[in-house]
Amino acid sequence: MNIPKILDLPKYLDPRGNLSFIEQNNQIPFEIKRIYWIYDVPGGEVRGGHAFKEQHEVIVALSGSFDVIIDNGVQEYKFSLNRSYYGLYLPNLLWRRVENFSTNALALVISSTEYSELDYIRDYSKFKDMVRSNEKV
Ligand code: TYD
């Protein structure tokens, strides 16, 4: 079963302003192939509503806050991201939705794959079937 996990990113607290960073071979448990970001989300909107067959990702709330609701086919987890020094690591085969975006929220997503619509599972019952067959392997 695939389990999401919070990564504690390095932080340099400094009276001049804080600094955090990500290095592929230290903080990120996969080879980085793509970075994208979600911003200007109108109040009340929900993103996601799908899973990935292969893609792993790390989500960071660079600014503001939002909730990531994760379903691994057995259990639901809610992560409220509101600090830019936490990364939420999501392995593949996790159904996710992202909601409750604050004003000016900025979600950075670091991905293990280039964009491919073929990697998306957008049908929840297909997702459940894939989780079941994955567990038999
Ligand atoms: P999608 O991942 O469905 O958004 P979310 O999960 O945040 O609701 O992406 C929306 C559209 O954006 C998708 O249909 C195609 C495009 N897109 C790209 O072209 N490249 C990308 O890297 C991503 C993430 C999306």
Short mmCIF file of N, CA, C and O and ligand atoms in Angstrom, two decimals:
data_model
loop_
_atom_site.label_atom_id
_atom_site.label_comp_id
_atom_site.label_asym_id
_atom_site.label_seq_id
_atom_site.Cartn_x
_atom_site.Cartn_y
_atom_site.Cartn_z
N MET A 1 0.84 -1.20 0.00
CA MET A 1 0.00 0.00 0.00
C MET A 1 0.88 1.25 0.00
O MET A 1 1.86 1.31 0.71
N ASN A 2 0.51 2.24 -0.79
CA ASN A 2 1.35 3.42 -0.89
C ASN A 2 0.97 4.45 0.18
O ASN A 2 -0.20 4.77 0.36
N ILE A 3 1.98 4.94 0.87
CA ILE A 3 1.75 5.80 2.04
C ILE A 3 2.36 7.18 1.77
O ILE A 3 3.56 7.27 1.49
N PRO A 4 1.57 8.24 1.90
CA PRO A 4 2.14 9.59 1.78
C PRO A 4 2.96 9.92 3.02
O PRO A 4 2.74 9.35 4.09
N LYS A 5 3.89 10.86 2.86
CA LYS A 5 4.73 11.18 4.02
C LYS A 5 5.22 12.63 3.94
O LYS A 5 5.50 13.14 2.86
N ILE A 6 5.33 13.26 5.10
CA ILE A 6 5.83 14.64 5.15
C ILE A 6 7.36 14.62 5.21
O ILE A 6 7.94 13.91 6.02
N LEU A 7 8.00 15.37 4.32
CA LEU A 7 9.46 15.53 4.33
C LEU A 7 9.78 16.85 5.02
O LEU A 7 9.19 17.89 4.68
N ASP A 8 10.67 16.78 5.98
CA ASP A 8 11.09 17.98 6.71
C ASP A 8 12.24 18.60 5.93
O ASP A 8 13.35 18.06 5.95
N LEU A 9 12.01 19.68 5.24
CA LEU A 9 13.06 20.26 4.38
C LEU A 9 14.00 21.12 5.23
O LEU A 9 13.61 21.63 6.28
N PRO A 10 15.24 21.28 4.77
CA PRO A 10 16.18 22.11 5.52
C PRO A 10 15.66 23.54 5.61
O PRO A 10 15.01 24.02 4.67
N LYS A 11 15.93 24.19 6.74
CA LYS A 11 15.56 25.61 6.83
C LYS A 11 16.64 26.38 7.58
O LYS A 11 17.15 25.92 8.60
N TYR A 12 16.98 27.50 7.03
CA TYR A 12 17.91 28.42 7.66
C TYR A 12 17.10 29.62 8.13
O TYR A 12 16.70 30.46 7.33
N LEU A 13 16.84 29.65 9.44
CA LEU A 13 16.09 30.77 10.00
C LEU A 13 17.05 31.94 10.15
O LEU A 13 18.17 31.78 10.64
N ASP A 14 16.63 33.08 9.71
CA ASP A 14 17.54 34.22 9.62
C ASP A 14 16.71 35.48 9.83
O ASP A 14 15.64 35.60 9.22
N PRO A 15 17.18 36.37 10.68
CA PRO A 15 16.39 37.61 10.86
C PRO A 15 16.20 38.39 9.56
O PRO A 15 15.29 39.19 9.44
N ARG A 16 17.03 38.12 8.56
CA ARG A 16 16.88 38.82 7.26
C ARG A 16 15.84 38.15 6.39
O ARG A 16 15.55 38.60 5.28
N GLY A 17 15.31 36.99 6.87
CA GLY A 17 14.37 36.21 6.03
C GLY A 17 14.87 34.79 5.98
O GLY A 17 16.08 34.56 5.97
N ASN A 18 13.96 33.84 5.96
CA ASN A 18 14.33 32.43 6.04
C ASN A 18 14.62 31.84 4.66
O ASN A 18 14.16 32.38 3.64
N LEU A 19 15.35 30.72 4.67
CA LEU A 19 15.73 30.09 3.40
C LEU A 19 15.59 28.57 3.54
O LEU A 19 16.00 27.99 4.55
N SER A 20 14.97 27.96 2.56
CA SER A 20 14.91 26.49 2.49
C SER A 20 15.35 26.07 1.09
O SER A 20 15.36 26.89 0.17
N PHE A 21 15.68 24.79 0.95
CA PHE A 21 16.13 24.33 -0.38
C PHE A 21 15.83 22.85 -0.55
O PHE A 21 15.54 22.13 0.41
N ILE A 22 15.90 22.44 -1.81
CA ILE A 22 15.69 21.03 -2.16
C ILE A 22 16.80 20.62 -3.10
O ILE A 22 17.07 21.34 -4.08
N GLU A 23 17.47 19.51 -2.79
CA GLU A 23 18.45 18.93 -3.70
C GLU A 23 17.95 17.54 -4.09
O GLU A 23 17.52 16.77 -3.22
N GLN A 24 18.03 17.29 -5.36
CA GLN A 24 17.48 16.02 -5.87
C GLN A 24 17.98 14.80 -5.11
O GLN A 24 17.20 13.93 -4.75
N ASN A 25 19.28 14.75 -4.84
CA ASN A 25 19.82 13.53 -4.25
C ASN A 25 19.74 13.49 -2.74
O ASN A 25 20.10 12.50 -2.13
N ASN A 26 19.25 14.55 -2.14
CA ASN A 26 19.12 14.56 -0.68
C ASN A 26 17.66 14.53 -0.23
O ASN A 26 17.24 13.62 0.46
N GLN A 27 16.88 15.52 -0.63
CA GLN A 27 15.52 15.59 -0.10
C GLN A 27 14.49 14.85 -0.94
O GLN A 27 13.41 14.52 -0.44
N ILE A 28 14.78 14.62 -2.21
CA ILE A 28 13.74 14.10 -3.11
C ILE A 28 14.02 12.62 -3.42
O ILE A 28 15.09 12.30 -3.94
N PRO A 29 13.07 11.74 -3.11
CA PRO A 29 13.33 10.30 -3.27
C PRO A 29 13.10 9.78 -4.70
O PRO A 29 12.70 8.64 -4.88
N PHE A 30 13.31 10.63 -5.70
CA PHE A 30 13.19 10.18 -7.10
C PHE A 30 13.95 11.18 -7.97
O PHE A 30 14.29 12.29 -7.50
N GLU A 31 14.17 10.80 -9.22
CA GLU A 31 14.81 11.72 -10.16
C GLU A 31 13.79 12.76 -10.63
O GLU A 31 12.70 12.39 -11.07
N ILE A 32 14.13 14.04 -10.51
CA ILE A 32 13.18 15.11 -10.86
C ILE A 32 13.10 15.24 -12.38
O ILE A 32 14.12 15.43 -13.05
N LYS A 33 11.87 15.14 -12.92
CA LYS A 33 11.69 15.29 -14.36
C LYS A 33 10.90 16.55 -14.71
O LYS A 33 10.93 17.01 -15.84
N ARG A 34 10.17 17.07 -13.74
CA ARG A 34 9.28 18.20 -14.06
C ARG A 34 8.94 18.94 -12.77
O ARG A 34 8.85 18.34 -11.70
N ILE A 35 8.76 20.24 -12.92
CA ILE A 35 8.26 21.07 -11.81
C ILE A 35 7.11 21.89 -12.36
O ILE A 35 7.21 22.46 -13.45
N TYR A 36 6.00 21.92 -11.64
CA TYR A 36 4.92 22.83 -12.03
C TYR A 36 4.35 23.47 -10.77
O TYR A 36 4.66 23.05 -9.66
N TRP A 37 3.53 24.48 -10.96
CA TRP A 37 2.99 25.17 -9.79
C TRP A 37 1.57 25.62 -10.08
O TRP A 37 1.17 25.85 -11.21
N ILE A 38 0.81 25.71 -9.01
CA ILE A 38 -0.61 26.06 -9.08
C ILE A 38 -0.79 27.35 -8.27
O ILE A 38 -0.33 27.44 -7.13
N TYR A 39 -1.45 28.31 -8.87
CA TYR A 39 -1.54 29.64 -8.25
C TYR A 39 -2.82 30.32 -8.73
O TYR A 39 -3.50 29.79 -9.63
N ASP A 40 -3.15 31.45 -8.15
CA ASP A 40 -4.36 32.21 -8.51
C ASP A 40 -5.60 31.34 -8.44
O ASP A 40 -6.46 31.37 -9.35
N VAL A 41 -5.68 30.50 -7.42
CA VAL A 41 -6.85 29.61 -7.30
C VAL A 41 -8.00 30.41 -6.67
O VAL A 41 -7.85 30.94 -5.56
N PRO A 42 -9.13 30.52 -7.35
CA PRO A 42 -10.26 31.26 -6.78
C PRO A 42 -10.78 30.57 -5.52
O PRO A 42 -10.70 29.33 -5.41
N GLY A 43 -11.28 31.35 -4.56
CA GLY A 43 -11.79 30.78 -3.31
C GLY A 43 -12.80 29.67 -3.57
O GLY A 43 -13.65 29.78 -4.46
N GLY A 44 -12.68 28.58 -2.81
CA GLY A 44 -13.64 27.48 -2.91
C GLY A 44 -13.35 26.47 -4.00
O GLY A 44 -14.01 25.42 -4.09
N GLU A 45 -12.36 26.73 -4.87
CA GLU A 45 -12.07 25.78 -5.97
C GLU A 45 -11.32 24.55 -5.44
O GLU A 45 -10.60 24.62 -4.44
N VAL A 46 -11.50 23.43 -6.14
CA VAL A 46 -10.84 22.17 -5.78
C VAL A 46 -10.05 21.70 -6.99
O VAL A 46 -10.58 21.67 -8.12
N ARG A 47 -8.78 21.35 -6.79
CA ARG A 47 -7.94 20.81 -7.87
C ARG A 47 -7.76 19.32 -7.65
O ARG A 47 -8.07 18.79 -6.60
N GLY A 48 -7.19 18.66 -8.65
CA GLY A 48 -6.92 17.23 -8.52
C GLY A 48 -8.16 16.43 -8.86
O GLY A 48 -8.86 16.73 -9.83
N GLY A 49 -8.44 15.40 -8.04
CA GLY A 49 -9.55 14.51 -8.37
C GLY A 49 -9.07 13.42 -9.32
O GLY A 49 -9.73 13.11 -10.31
N HIS A 50 -7.89 12.87 -9.02
CA HIS A 50 -7.31 11.82 -9.87
C HIS A 50 -6.15 11.17 -9.14
O HIS A 50 -5.73 11.64 -8.07
N ALA A 51 -5.62 10.10 -9.73
CA ALA A 51 -4.39 9.45 -9.23
C ALA A 51 -3.44 9.31 -10.41
O ALA A 51 -3.82 9.56 -11.56
N PHE A 52 -2.22 8.89 -10.12
CA PHE A 52 -1.25 8.63 -11.18
C PHE A 52 -0.83 7.17 -11.14
O PHE A 52 -0.61 6.62 -10.06
N LYS A 53 -0.66 6.58 -12.32
CA LYS A 53 -0.20 5.19 -12.39
C LYS A 53 1.25 5.09 -11.94
O LYS A 53 1.62 4.19 -11.18
N GLU A 54 2.09 6.01 -12.42
CA GLU A 54 3.54 5.90 -12.18
C GLU A 54 4.12 7.09 -11.42
O GLU A 54 5.10 6.93 -10.71
N GLN A 55 3.56 8.25 -11.66
CA GLN A 55 4.19 9.48 -11.16
C GLN A 55 4.25 9.54 -9.63
O GLN A 55 3.26 9.32 -8.94
N HIS A 56 5.44 9.88 -9.12
CA HIS A 56 5.60 10.24 -7.72
C HIS A 56 5.74 11.76 -7.68
O HIS A 56 6.25 12.34 -8.64
N GLU A 57 5.38 12.38 -6.57
CA GLU A 57 5.58 13.82 -6.51
C GLU A 57 5.78 14.31 -5.09
O GLU A 57 5.48 13.61 -4.12
N VAL A 58 6.32 15.51 -5.01
CA VAL A 58 6.45 16.20 -3.73
C VAL A 58 5.76 17.56 -3.89
O VAL A 58 6.01 18.27 -4.86
N ILE A 59 4.87 17.87 -2.96
CA ILE A 59 4.12 19.14 -3.01
C ILE A 59 4.59 20.03 -1.87
O ILE A 59 4.69 19.58 -0.72
N VAL A 60 4.87 21.28 -2.18
CA VAL A 60 5.29 22.24 -1.16
C VAL A 60 4.37 23.46 -1.24
O VAL A 60 4.12 23.98 -2.34
N ALA A 61 3.87 23.91 -0.09
CA ALA A 61 3.10 25.17 -0.04
C ALA A 61 4.12 26.30 0.07
O ALA A 61 4.53 26.67 1.16
N LEU A 62 4.55 26.81 -1.08
CA LEU A 62 5.58 27.88 -1.06
C LEU A 62 5.03 29.15 -0.44
O LEU A 62 5.76 29.92 0.17
N SER A 63 3.72 29.33 -0.60
CA SER A 63 3.08 30.52 -0.02
C SER A 63 1.65 30.15 0.34
O SER A 63 1.04 29.30 -0.32
N GLY A 64 1.12 30.74 1.40
CA GLY A 64 -0.27 30.48 1.78
C GLY A 64 -0.47 29.06 2.27
O GLY A 64 0.47 28.41 2.76
N SER A 65 -1.67 28.56 2.13
CA SER A 65 -1.99 27.23 2.66
C SER A 65 -3.07 26.56 1.82
O SER A 65 -3.82 27.23 1.08
N PHE A 66 -3.13 25.23 1.94
CA PHE A 66 -4.19 24.43 1.28
C PHE A 66 -4.17 23.06 1.91
O PHE A 66 -3.22 22.69 2.62
N ASP A 67 -5.23 22.31 1.68
CA ASP A 67 -5.34 20.95 2.22
C ASP A 67 -5.20 19.94 1.08
O ASP A 67 -5.81 20.14 0.01
N VAL A 68 -4.44 18.89 1.32
CA VAL A 68 -4.31 17.81 0.34
C VAL A 68 -4.98 16.58 0.96
O VAL A 68 -4.56 16.12 2.03
N ILE A 69 -6.02 16.09 0.32
CA ILE A 69 -6.75 14.93 0.83
C ILE A 69 -6.32 13.73 -0.02
O ILE A 69 -6.46 13.75 -1.25
N ILE A 70 -5.79 12.72 0.66
CA ILE A 70 -5.21 11.56 -0.01
C ILE A 70 -5.99 10.31 0.35
O ILE A 70 -6.33 10.09 1.51
N ASP A 71 -6.23 9.49 -0.67
CA ASP A 71 -6.94 8.23 -0.47
C ASP A 71 -6.07 7.15 -1.12
O ASP A 71 -5.75 7.26 -2.31
N ASN A 72 -5.64 6.16 -0.34
CA ASN A 72 -4.81 5.10 -0.94
C ASN A 72 -5.64 3.85 -1.25
O ASN A 72 -5.10 2.77 -1.46
N GLY A 73 -6.96 4.02 -1.26
CA GLY A 73 -7.84 2.90 -1.58
C GLY A 73 -8.34 2.22 -0.33
O GLY A 73 -9.31 1.47 -0.37
N VAL A 74 -7.68 2.50 0.79
CA VAL A 74 -8.04 1.85 2.06
C VAL A 74 -8.34 2.93 3.10
O VAL A 74 -9.28 2.84 3.87
N GLN A 75 -7.55 3.98 3.08
CA GLN A 75 -7.57 4.97 4.14
C GLN A 75 -7.48 6.36 3.55
O GLN A 75 -6.83 6.54 2.52
N GLU A 76 -8.10 7.34 4.22
CA GLU A 76 -7.97 8.73 3.78
C GLU A 76 -7.07 9.49 4.74
O GLU A 76 -7.11 9.26 5.95
N TYR A 77 -6.24 10.36 4.20
CA TYR A 77 -5.34 11.19 5.00
C TYR A 77 -5.58 12.64 4.59
O TYR A 77 -5.76 12.91 3.41
N LYS A 78 -5.54 13.55 5.56
CA LYS A 78 -5.63 14.98 5.22
C LYS A 78 -4.36 15.67 5.69
O LYS A 78 -3.98 15.55 6.86
N PHE A 79 -3.70 16.34 4.78
CA PHE A 79 -2.50 17.11 5.11
C PHE A 79 -2.81 18.59 4.88
O PHE A 79 -3.16 18.96 3.76
N SER A 80 -2.68 19.38 5.94
CA SER A 80 -2.85 20.83 5.79
C SER A 80 -1.45 21.41 5.62
O SER A 80 -0.65 21.37 6.56
N LEU A 81 -1.15 21.87 4.43
CA LEU A 81 0.19 22.41 4.16
C LEU A 81 0.14 23.92 4.30
O LEU A 81 -0.66 24.60 3.65
N ASN A 82 0.99 24.44 5.18
CA ASN A 82 0.99 25.90 5.40
C ASN A 82 2.38 26.42 5.75
O ASN A 82 2.52 27.53 6.24
N ARG A 83 3.41 25.61 5.53
CA ARG A 83 4.79 26.04 5.80
C ARG A 83 5.64 25.66 4.60
O ARG A 83 5.54 24.55 4.08
N SER A 84 6.55 26.58 4.21
CA SER A 84 7.32 26.31 2.99
C SER A 84 8.51 25.39 3.25
O SER A 84 9.27 25.10 2.34
N TYR A 85 8.65 24.88 4.49
CA TYR A 85 9.74 23.93 4.78
C TYR A 85 9.22 22.50 4.97
O TYR A 85 9.94 21.65 5.49
N TYR A 86 7.98 22.25 4.58
CA TYR A 86 7.48 20.88 4.56
C TYR A 86 7.17 20.49 3.12
O TYR A 86 6.59 21.27 2.37
N GLY A 87 7.55 19.27 2.75
CA GLY A 87 7.18 18.73 1.45
C GLY A 87 6.30 17.52 1.69
O GLY A 87 6.60 16.71 2.59
N LEU A 88 5.24 17.40 0.94
CA LEU A 88 4.39 16.20 1.06
C LEU A 88 4.78 15.25 -0.07
O LEU A 88 4.59 15.57 -1.25
N TYR A 89 5.38 14.12 0.31
CA TYR A 89 5.78 13.11 -0.70
C TYR A 89 4.61 12.18 -0.97
O TYR A 89 4.07 11.56 -0.04
N LEU A 90 4.23 12.09 -2.23
CA LEU A 90 3.14 11.20 -2.64
C LEU A 90 3.68 10.18 -3.63
O LEU A 90 4.02 10.53 -4.76
N PRO A 91 3.77 8.91 -3.23
CA PRO A 91 4.10 7.87 -4.23
C PRO A 91 2.95 7.74 -5.23
O PRO A 91 1.93 8.41 -5.09
N ASN A 92 3.12 6.87 -6.20
CA ASN A 92 2.06 6.67 -7.21
C ASN A 92 0.85 5.97 -6.58
O ASN A 92 0.88 5.54 -5.42
N LEU A 93 -0.20 5.86 -7.37
CA LEU A 93 -1.44 5.16 -6.97
C LEU A 93 -2.07 5.73 -5.69
O LEU A 93 -2.43 4.98 -4.78
N LEU A 94 -2.14 7.04 -5.63
CA LEU A 94 -2.85 7.70 -4.53
C LEU A 94 -3.86 8.67 -5.15
O LEU A 94 -3.48 9.52 -5.97
N TRP A 95 -5.11 8.54 -4.76
CA TRP A 95 -6.13 9.47 -5.25
C TRP A 95 -6.00 10.75 -4.43
O TRP A 95 -5.89 10.69 -3.21
N ARG A 96 -5.96 11.90 -5.08
CA ARG A 96 -5.79 13.16 -4.35
C ARG A 96 -6.75 14.23 -4.82
O ARG A 96 -7.12 14.28 -5.99
N ARG A 97 -7.12 15.08 -3.85
CA ARG A 97 -7.74 16.35 -4.23
C ARG A 97 -7.13 17.43 -3.34
O ARG A 97 -6.68 17.16 -2.23
N VAL A 98 -7.07 18.63 -3.89
CA VAL A 98 -6.44 19.74 -3.17
C VAL A 98 -7.49 20.83 -3.04
O VAL A 98 -8.12 21.21 -4.03
N GLU A 99 -7.72 21.30 -1.81
CA GLU A 99 -8.83 22.22 -1.58
C GLU A 99 -8.48 23.20 -0.47
O GLU A 99 -7.39 23.12 0.11
N ASN A 100 -9.42 24.09 -0.21
CA ASN A 100 -9.25 25.06 0.89
C ASN A 100 -8.02 25.95 0.69
O ASN A 100 -7.28 26.23 1.63
N PHE A 101 -7.82 26.37 -0.56
CA PHE A 101 -6.68 27.25 -0.87
C PHE A 101 -6.90 28.62 -0.23
O PHE A 101 -7.98 29.21 -0.35
N SER A 102 -5.86 29.14 0.42
CA SER A 102 -5.93 30.50 0.95
C SER A 102 -5.69 31.48 -0.20
O SER A 102 -5.21 31.10 -1.28
N THR A 103 -5.96 32.74 0.07
CA THR A 103 -5.63 33.79 -0.90
C THR A 103 -4.11 33.76 -1.14
O THR A 103 -3.34 33.59 -0.20
N ASN A 104 -3.70 33.87 -2.37
CA ASN A 104 -2.27 33.89 -2.74
C ASN A 104 -1.54 32.58 -2.45
O ASN A 104 -0.31 32.57 -2.35
N ALA A 105 -2.27 31.47 -2.32
CA ALA A 105 -1.59 30.18 -2.13
C ALA A 105 -0.79 29.84 -3.39
O ALA A 105 -1.25 30.09 -4.52
N LEU A 106 0.39 29.27 -3.16
CA LEU A 106 1.25 28.86 -4.28
C LEU A 106 1.72 27.44 -3.99
O LEU A 106 2.44 27.21 -3.01
N ALA A 107 1.26 26.49 -4.80
CA ALA A 107 1.61 25.07 -4.60
C ALA A 107 2.66 24.68 -5.62
O ALA A 107 2.40 24.71 -6.84
N LEU A 108 3.83 24.30 -5.14
CA LEU A 108 4.90 23.83 -6.01
C LEU A 108 4.82 22.30 -6.05
O LEU A 108 4.70 21.67 -5.00
N VAL A 109 4.90 21.73 -7.26
CA VAL A 109 4.84 20.28 -7.38
C VAL A 109 6.07 19.80 -8.14
O VAL A 109 6.35 20.25 -9.25
N ILE A 110 6.82 18.90 -7.50
CA ILE A 110 8.04 18.33 -8.09
C ILE A 110 7.69 16.90 -8.49
O ILE A 110 7.20 16.13 -7.65
N SER A 111 7.90 16.58 -9.74
CA SER A 111 7.36 15.32 -10.27
C SER A 111 8.45 14.40 -10.82
O SER A 111 9.46 14.87 -11.35
N SER A 112 8.20 13.12 -10.73
CA SER A 112 9.16 12.11 -11.22
C SER A 112 8.98 11.81 -12.71
O SER A 112 9.74 11.01 -13.26
N THR A 113 7.96 12.39 -13.34
CA THR A 113 7.73 12.11 -14.77
C THR A 113 7.45 13.40 -15.53
O THR A 113 7.03 14.39 -14.93
N GLU A 114 7.64 13.35 -16.83
CA GLU A 114 7.16 14.45 -17.67
C GLU A 114 5.65 14.31 -17.78
O GLU A 114 5.11 13.24 -17.49
N TYR A 115 4.98 15.37 -18.20
CA TYR A 115 3.51 15.32 -18.27
C TYR A 115 3.05 14.29 -19.30
O TYR A 115 3.51 14.28 -20.44
N SER A 116 2.14 13.43 -18.88
CA SER A 116 1.48 12.53 -19.82
C SER A 116 0.08 12.24 -19.33
O SER A 116 -0.11 11.72 -18.22
N GLU A 117 -0.90 12.57 -20.15
CA GLU A 117 -2.30 12.32 -19.77
C GLU A 117 -2.52 10.82 -19.58
O GLU A 117 -3.38 10.40 -18.79
N LEU A 118 -1.71 9.99 -20.25
CA LEU A 118 -1.86 8.53 -20.13
C LEU A 118 -1.56 8.03 -18.73
O LEU A 118 -1.96 6.92 -18.36
N ASP A 119 -0.83 8.82 -17.96
CA ASP A 119 -0.48 8.39 -16.60
C ASP A 119 -1.61 8.69 -15.60
O ASP A 119 -1.57 8.23 -14.46
N TYR A 120 -2.62 9.48 -16.03
CA TYR A 120 -3.69 9.85 -15.10
C TYR A 120 -4.72 8.74 -14.98
O TYR A 120 -5.08 8.10 -15.96
N ILE A 121 -5.21 8.53 -13.77
CA ILE A 121 -6.40 7.70 -13.54
C ILE A 121 -7.47 8.67 -13.06
O ILE A 121 -7.37 9.22 -11.96
N ARG A 122 -8.46 8.92 -13.89
CA ARG A 122 -9.46 9.94 -13.54
C ARG A 122 -10.78 9.31 -13.12
O ARG A 122 -11.74 10.02 -12.82
N ASP A 123 -10.84 7.98 -13.14
CA ASP A 123 -12.07 7.27 -12.79
C ASP A 123 -11.82 6.55 -11.45
O ASP A 123 -10.93 5.69 -11.36
N TYR A 124 -12.59 6.93 -10.43
CA TYR A 124 -12.30 6.42 -9.08
C TYR A 124 -12.44 4.90 -9.00
O TYR A 124 -11.65 4.23 -8.32
N SER A 125 -13.42 4.31 -9.71
CA SER A 125 -13.57 2.86 -9.59
C SER A 125 -12.40 2.13 -10.28
O SER A 125 -11.94 1.08 -9.81
N LYS A 126 -11.87 2.74 -11.36
CA LYS A 126 -10.67 2.15 -12.00
C LYS A 126 -9.48 2.24 -11.03
O LYS A 126 -8.65 1.32 -10.94
N PHE A 127 -9.40 3.35 -10.31
CA PHE A 127 -8.33 3.52 -9.31
C PHE A 127 -8.40 2.40 -8.28
O PHE A 127 -7.39 1.74 -7.97
N LYS A 128 -9.61 2.14 -7.76
CA LYS A 128 -9.76 1.09 -6.74
C LYS A 128 -9.34 -0.28 -7.31
O LYS A 128 -8.68 -1.07 -6.64
N ASP A 129 -9.73 -0.53 -8.58
CA ASP A 129 -9.34 -1.81 -9.22
C ASP A 129 -7.82 -1.91 -9.31
O ASP A 129 -7.24 -2.97 -9.05
N MET A 130 -7.17 -0.79 -9.68
CA MET A 130 -5.71 -0.83 -9.84
C MET A 130 -5.03 -1.04 -8.49
O MET A 130 -4.04 -1.76 -8.41
N VAL A 131 -5.57 -0.43 -7.44
CA VAL A 131 -4.98 -0.62 -6.10
C VAL A 131 -5.10 -2.09 -5.72
O VAL A 131 -4.14 -2.71 -5.25
N ARG A 132 -6.29 -2.68 -5.98
CA ARG A 132 -6.50 -4.10 -5.61
C ARG A 132 -5.53 -5.00 -6.38
O ARG A 132 -4.89 -5.86 -5.81
N SER A 133 -5.38 -4.75 -7.70
CA SER A 133 -4.51 -5.65 -8.47
C SER A 133 -3.05 -5.42 -8.10
O SER A 133 -2.25 -6.35 -8.09
N ASN A 134 -2.69 -4.18 -7.73
CA ASN A 134 -1.33 -3.87 -7.31
C ASN A 134 -0.98 -4.63 -6.01
O ASN A 134 0.13 -5.10 -5.83
N GLU A 135 -1.98 -4.76 -5.13
CA GLU A 135 -1.70 -5.42 -3.85
C GLU A 135 -1.50 -6.92 -4.02
O GLU A 135 -0.86 -7.54 -3.19
N LYS A 136 -2.06 -7.48 -5.12
CA LYS A 136 -1.91 -8.93 -5.34
C LYS A 136 -0.52 -9.26 -5.86
O LYS A 136 -0.07 -10.38 -5.76
N VAL A 137 0.16 -8.23 -6.50
CA VAL A 137 1.46 -8.52 -7.12
C VAL A 137 2.50 -8.84 -6.06
O VAL A 137 2.55 -8.19 -5.02
P1 TYD B 1 -4.28 18.55 -13.94
O1 TYD B 1 -3.07 17.78 -13.50
O2 TYD B 1 -5.52 17.76 -14.29
O3 TYD B 1 -4.66 19.63 -12.82
P2 TYD B 1 -5.05 19.41 -11.28
O4 TYD B 1 -4.74 18.00 -10.90
O5 TYD B 1 -4.22 20.40 -10.54
O6 TYD B 1 -6.49 19.74 -11.14
O7 TYD B 1 -3.85 19.48 -15.14
C1 TYD B 1 -4.77 20.34 -15.80
C2 TYD B 1 -4.35 20.46 -17.25
O8 TYD B 1 -3.11 21.16 -17.35
C3 TYD B 1 -4.10 19.11 -17.91
O9 TYD B 1 -5.27 18.59 -18.48
C4 TYD B 1 -3.05 19.44 -18.96
C5 TYD B 1 -2.28 20.59 -18.37
N1 TYD B 1 -0.97 20.22 -17.81
C6 TYD B 1 0.14 20.22 -18.61
O10 TYD B 1 0.07 20.47 -19.84
N2 TYD B 1 1.37 19.94 -18.07
C7 TYD B 1 1.52 19.66 -16.76
O11 TYD B 1 2.68 19.42 -16.28
C8 TYD B 1 0.36 19.62 -15.91
C9 TYD B 1 0.47 19.29 -14.46
C10 TYD B 1 -0.86 19.92 -16.47
#
